[in-house]
Amino acid sequence: MTMETTIDPRVIQQAAEQLRGAATSGTPVAPVRDLISAGGVDAAYAVQEVNTRHYVDSGRRLVGRKIGLTSLAVQRQLGVDQPDYGMLFADMDVPEGIPVSLDQVIQPKVEAEIAIVIGRDLPHPDLTTAEMIRAVEYVVPAIEIVDSRVANWDIRIWDTVADNASSGLFVLGAVPRKLDGLDLRECGMVMEIKGEPISVGAGIACLGSPITASLWLARVMARVGRPLLEGDVILSGALGPMAGVKRGDVVEARINGVGTVRAEFAANGN
């Protein structure tokens, strides 16, 4: 995976501006795949990188990464053979207990995940499994509020990658857990909305393990020049199916061995 593409840079810029405009206006746009698909997934990552640079230059702060498409079934559905990634900015973090305003997103859905916080820089593209495990400072449960700037979630791989892996907001649990004695593969999850179960899964859904998914991410990030750094957050991938959410909903995810996280969605526009 590289950032190189044969697509006209003006087309990359055009797609980036469309997605950025949708984020600013709150009005989703048509898919961008017809603009960029000839350049393959590299073109989509080039669009993402244009917007990442724009946001960083504008003062937003990178605090981690998210992994998407960790489910083999979803990969097959989109015709790809690997996950994708997106950037996490500090202003995407919603502290637990603070109501989530749906005015911040366009077409929100929720996923339950295990978030991994890194305790050291990971600059090497040949990072080993042992090094990845050693780098994990702690884990917490997370609710990712995914979103799409593409109208009606009409996405293919080029659309979601270009759109920062359909990122939105995230809520982290407040009680960290060390990896010692914790097998993330076997951590079962149930996510409920207003007490009704709407998604179940386990750590094994993330490429077999959230550690494996995070190792993939760390290697790729080192290769593309945005390595994971000490303190970065990794949203390691959905443990079960995502679900729609609306104003007034209360979402709670319980992950065995990892803990519980709760997201409350404001009932009004505040």
Short mmCIF file of C-alpha atoms in Angstrom, two decimals:
data_model
loop_
_atom_site.label_atom_id
_atom_site.label_comp_id
_atom_site.label_asym_id
_atom_site.label_seq_id
_atom_site.Cartn_x
_atom_site.Cartn_y
_atom_site.Cartn_z
CA MET A 1 0.00 0.00 0.00
CA THR A 2 1.45 3.36 -1.04
CA MET A 3 0.27 6.90 -1.48
CA GLU A 4 1.19 6.84 -5.18
CA THR A 5 -1.42 7.02 -7.88
CA THR A 6 -1.65 7.81 -11.59
CA ILE A 7 -4.87 9.79 -11.12
CA ASP A 8 -4.64 13.50 -11.94
CA PRO A 9 -3.87 15.30 -8.65
CA ARG A 10 -6.64 17.76 -9.48
CA VAL A 11 -9.15 14.90 -9.34
CA ILE A 12 -7.80 13.83 -5.95
CA GLN A 13 -8.19 17.41 -4.76
CA GLN A 14 -11.72 17.59 -6.15
CA ALA A 15 -12.82 14.45 -4.29
CA ALA A 16 -11.19 15.70 -1.09
CA GLU A 17 -12.98 19.03 -1.34
CA GLN A 18 -16.34 17.36 -1.92
CA LEU A 19 -16.00 15.23 1.21
CA ARG A 20 -14.67 18.12 3.26
CA GLY A 21 -17.53 20.29 2.10
CA ALA A 22 -20.04 17.68 3.19
CA ALA A 23 -18.46 17.53 6.63
CA THR A 24 -18.68 21.31 6.93
CA SER A 25 -22.22 21.71 5.61
CA GLY A 26 -23.74 18.59 7.13
CA THR A 27 -25.14 17.68 3.72
CA PRO A 28 -23.85 14.39 2.28
CA VAL A 29 -22.57 14.19 -1.28
CA ALA A 30 -22.69 11.63 -4.08
CA PRO A 31 -20.12 8.83 -3.99
CA VAL A 32 -16.62 9.83 -5.11
CA ARG A 33 -15.72 6.43 -6.54
CA ASP A 34 -16.48 7.41 -10.13
CA LEU A 35 -13.85 10.14 -9.81
CA ILE A 36 -11.07 8.06 -8.29
CA SER A 37 -11.67 4.31 -8.69
CA ALA A 38 -9.40 4.11 -11.76
CA GLY A 39 -6.50 4.80 -9.42
CA GLY A 40 -7.39 1.93 -7.11
CA VAL A 41 -7.41 2.10 -3.34
CA ASP A 42 -4.17 4.12 -3.41
CA ALA A 43 -6.13 6.99 -4.96
CA ALA A 44 -8.66 6.81 -2.14
CA TYR A 45 -5.89 6.98 0.44
CA ALA A 46 -4.43 9.94 -1.45
CA VAL A 47 -7.79 11.73 -0.99
CA GLN A 48 -7.76 10.87 2.72
CA GLU A 49 -4.21 12.18 3.05
CA VAL A 50 -5.09 15.48 1.37
CA ASN A 51 -7.80 16.05 3.94
CA THR A 52 -5.62 14.84 6.81
CA ARG A 53 -2.98 17.41 5.89
CA HIS A 54 -5.63 20.09 5.54
CA TYR A 55 -7.08 19.35 8.97
CA VAL A 56 -3.68 19.15 10.68
CA ASP A 57 -2.62 22.42 9.06
CA SER A 58 -5.89 23.92 10.31
CA GLY A 59 -5.04 23.01 13.89
CA ARG A 60 -6.73 19.67 14.46
CA ARG A 61 -4.58 17.23 16.42
CA LEU A 62 -4.02 13.59 15.50
CA VAL A 63 -4.45 11.29 18.51
CA GLY A 64 -4.74 7.86 16.92
CA ARG A 65 -6.14 5.69 14.15
CA LYS A 66 -9.17 3.53 13.48
CA ILE A 67 -9.26 0.20 11.70
CA GLY A 68 -12.21 -0.72 9.51
CA LEU A 69 -13.21 -3.77 7.50
CA THR A 70 -11.78 -6.22 10.03
CA SER A 71 -14.62 -8.64 9.27
CA LEU A 72 -13.81 -11.11 6.49
CA ALA A 73 -17.47 -11.14 5.49
CA VAL A 74 -17.51 -7.36 5.05
CA GLN A 75 -14.23 -7.52 3.13
CA ARG A 76 -15.77 -9.99 0.72
CA GLN A 77 -18.84 -7.79 0.40
CA LEU A 78 -16.70 -4.82 -0.65
CA GLY A 79 -14.33 -6.88 -2.79
CA VAL A 80 -11.16 -6.29 -0.76
CA ASP A 81 -8.69 -8.57 1.00
CA GLN A 82 -7.47 -6.34 3.82
CA PRO A 83 -8.78 -3.84 6.38
CA ASP A 84 -8.68 -0.08 5.93
CA TYR A 85 -7.66 2.74 8.24
CA GLY A 86 -8.60 6.30 9.11
CA MET A 87 -7.35 9.12 11.30
CA LEU A 88 -8.59 9.96 14.80
CA PHE A 89 -8.49 13.62 15.81
CA ALA A 90 -8.74 14.97 19.34
CA ASP A 91 -12.06 16.70 18.62
CA MET A 92 -13.63 13.33 17.75
CA ASP A 93 -13.29 12.15 21.36
CA VAL A 94 -16.49 12.48 23.41
CA PRO A 95 -15.82 11.89 27.13
CA GLU A 96 -18.07 9.29 28.71
CA GLY A 97 -20.94 10.99 30.52
CA ILE A 98 -21.09 13.95 28.14
CA PRO A 99 -24.14 13.74 25.83
CA VAL A 100 -23.28 13.13 22.21
CA SER A 101 -24.74 15.76 19.91
CA LEU A 102 -25.98 14.27 16.66
CA ASP A 103 -25.50 17.72 15.14
CA GLN A 104 -21.82 16.76 14.93
CA VAL A 105 -22.52 13.91 12.51
CA ILE A 106 -24.64 13.30 9.43
CA GLN A 107 -25.68 9.63 9.23
CA PRO A 108 -24.46 8.07 12.50
CA LYS A 109 -24.21 4.41 13.37
CA VAL A 110 -22.57 2.78 16.40
CA GLU A 111 -20.08 -0.05 16.81
CA ALA A 112 -18.55 -1.61 19.92
CA GLU A 113 -14.78 -2.00 19.88
CA ILE A 114 -11.71 -2.59 22.00
CA ALA A 115 -9.53 0.51 22.05
CA ILE A 116 -5.80 -0.01 22.49
CA VAL A 117 -3.63 2.80 23.86
CA ILE A 118 0.01 2.66 22.79
CA GLY A 119 2.78 3.18 25.34
CA ARG A 120 5.69 3.75 22.93
CA ASP A 121 6.42 4.93 19.42
CA LEU A 122 6.09 2.29 16.68
CA PRO A 123 8.24 3.49 13.74
CA HIS A 124 9.18 0.13 12.21
CA PRO A 125 7.33 -1.34 9.21
CA ASP A 126 8.56 -4.82 10.24
CA LEU A 127 7.11 -4.59 13.75
CA THR A 128 6.78 -8.01 15.36
CA THR A 129 3.88 -9.45 17.32
CA ALA A 130 5.97 -9.41 20.49
CA GLU A 131 6.82 -5.75 19.98
CA MET A 132 3.16 -4.94 19.41
CA ILE A 133 2.11 -6.67 22.63
CA ARG A 134 4.89 -4.93 24.56
CA ALA A 135 3.73 -1.56 23.22
CA VAL A 136 0.17 -1.91 24.55
CA GLU A 137 -0.14 0.37 27.57
CA TYR A 138 -3.75 -0.61 28.29
CA VAL A 139 -7.11 -1.34 26.69
CA VAL A 140 -10.55 0.17 27.26
CA PRO A 141 -13.99 -0.52 25.79
CA ALA A 142 -15.09 1.91 23.11
CA ILE A 143 -18.17 2.92 21.18
CA GLU A 144 -17.29 4.24 17.76
CA ILE A 145 -19.87 6.52 16.20
CA VAL A 146 -19.23 5.93 12.52
CA ASP A 147 -20.50 8.35 9.92
CA SER A 148 -20.50 8.88 6.18
CA ARG A 149 -20.25 12.04 4.16
CA VAL A 150 -21.60 9.99 1.24
CA ALA A 151 -25.38 10.14 0.80
CA ASN A 152 -27.40 7.12 2.00
CA TRP A 153 -24.25 5.21 2.96
CA ASP A 154 -23.91 4.34 -0.74
CA ILE A 155 -20.28 3.36 -0.36
CA ARG A 156 -17.71 1.08 -1.90
CA ILE A 157 -14.12 0.68 -0.78
CA TRP A 158 -12.96 3.87 -2.58
CA ASP A 159 -15.66 5.95 -0.90
CA THR A 160 -15.07 4.78 2.65
CA VAL A 161 -11.27 5.01 2.45
CA ALA A 162 -11.39 8.49 0.91
CA ASP A 163 -13.91 9.49 3.61
CA ASN A 164 -11.44 8.76 6.42
CA ALA A 165 -12.74 5.21 6.80
CA SER A 166 -16.25 6.54 7.53
CA SER A 167 -15.12 8.00 10.83
CA GLY A 168 -17.22 10.18 13.10
CA LEU A 169 -16.79 10.31 16.86
CA PHE A 170 -15.75 7.90 19.62
CA VAL A 171 -16.40 7.34 23.31
CA LEU A 172 -13.83 5.54 25.45
CA GLY A 173 -14.45 3.75 28.72
CA ALA A 174 -12.74 5.38 31.67
CA VAL A 175 -11.27 2.30 33.43
CA PRO A 176 -8.08 0.99 31.78
CA ARG A 177 -7.19 -2.70 31.76
CA LYS A 178 -3.72 -4.17 31.34
CA LEU A 179 -3.21 -7.04 28.92
CA ASP A 180 -1.80 -9.31 31.62
CA GLY A 181 -3.91 -12.47 31.65
CA LEU A 182 -6.39 -11.01 29.16
CA ASP A 183 -7.02 -12.86 25.89
CA LEU A 184 -8.61 -10.27 23.64
CA ARG A 185 -9.73 -12.93 21.17
CA GLU A 186 -12.14 -14.41 23.69
CA CYS A 187 -13.61 -11.15 25.00
CA GLY A 188 -17.33 -11.39 24.25
CA MET A 189 -19.34 -8.25 23.59
CA VAL A 190 -22.96 -7.22 23.80
CA MET A 191 -24.15 -3.76 22.79
CA GLU A 192 -27.56 -2.50 23.85
CA ILE A 193 -29.70 0.52 23.02
CA LYS A 194 -32.06 1.45 25.85
CA GLY A 195 -31.47 -2.02 27.31
CA GLU A 196 -32.29 -3.96 24.13
CA PRO A 197 -29.43 -6.03 22.67
CA ILE A 198 -28.66 -4.86 19.14
CA SER A 199 -25.20 -6.33 18.47
CA VAL A 200 -23.10 -9.20 19.80
CA GLY A 201 -19.62 -10.39 18.94
CA ALA A 202 -16.14 -11.08 20.25
CA GLY A 203 -12.52 -10.06 19.83
CA ILE A 204 -11.90 -12.85 17.35
CA ALA A 205 -13.96 -10.83 14.83
CA CYS A 206 -11.04 -8.39 14.45
CA LEU A 207 -8.81 -10.33 12.05
CA GLY A 208 -8.72 -13.10 14.64
CA SER A 209 -7.54 -10.76 17.40
CA PRO A 210 -7.43 -7.00 18.10
CA ILE A 211 -3.68 -7.47 18.55
CA THR A 212 -3.36 -8.83 15.01
CA ALA A 213 -5.46 -5.97 13.65
CA SER A 214 -3.34 -3.44 15.53
CA LEU A 215 -0.13 -5.04 14.29
CA TRP A 216 -1.39 -4.71 10.70
CA LEU A 217 -2.19 -1.06 11.33
CA ALA A 218 1.13 -0.23 12.98
CA ARG A 219 3.09 -1.75 10.10
CA VAL A 220 1.07 0.11 7.48
CA MET A 221 1.29 3.41 9.36
CA ALA A 222 5.09 3.10 9.51
CA ARG A 223 5.22 2.40 5.77
CA VAL A 224 3.10 5.41 4.79
CA GLY A 225 4.94 7.85 7.03
CA ARG A 226 2.38 8.34 9.78
CA PRO A 227 3.67 5.95 12.46
CA LEU A 228 1.79 5.36 15.68
CA LEU A 229 3.23 7.33 18.58
CA GLU A 230 3.22 6.98 22.35
CA GLY A 231 -0.25 7.77 23.69
CA ASP A 232 -2.05 7.12 20.42
CA VAL A 233 -5.43 5.39 20.48
CA ILE A 234 -6.23 2.49 18.17
CA LEU A 235 -9.88 1.65 17.56
CA SER A 236 -9.14 -1.94 16.64
CA GLY A 237 -12.31 -2.81 14.74
CA ALA A 238 -15.95 -3.67 15.36
CA LEU A 239 -16.63 -6.72 17.50
CA GLY A 240 -20.11 -7.11 16.00
CA PRO A 241 -22.50 -5.54 13.50
CA MET A 242 -23.04 -1.78 13.58
CA ALA A 243 -26.45 -0.32 14.36
CA GLY A 244 -28.31 2.89 13.65
CA VAL A 245 -28.75 5.48 16.37
CA LYS A 246 -31.05 8.46 16.93
CA ARG A 247 -31.56 11.34 19.31
CA GLY A 248 -32.27 10.28 22.88
CA ASP A 249 -30.74 6.82 22.51
CA VAL A 250 -28.54 5.40 25.26
CA VAL A 251 -25.96 2.92 23.99
CA GLU A 252 -24.06 0.62 26.32
CA ALA A 253 -21.40 -1.88 25.32
CA ARG A 254 -20.14 -4.57 27.69
CA ILE A 255 -16.97 -6.43 26.78
CA ASN A 256 -15.97 -9.35 29.01
CA GLY A 257 -12.68 -8.69 30.75
CA VAL A 258 -12.38 -5.21 29.27
CA GLY A 259 -15.28 -3.34 30.83
CA THR A 260 -18.34 -1.26 30.01
CA VAL A 261 -18.75 1.97 28.08
CA ARG A 262 -21.87 4.08 27.68
CA ALA A 263 -22.81 6.74 25.15
CA GLU A 264 -25.84 8.96 25.69
CA PHE A 265 -27.21 10.83 22.68
CA ALA A 266 -28.75 14.22 23.32
CA ALA A 267 -32.50 14.32 22.77
CA ASN A 268 -32.30 17.77 21.22
CA GLY A 269 -29.89 19.74 19.09
CA ASN A 270 -27.53 20.69 21.92
#
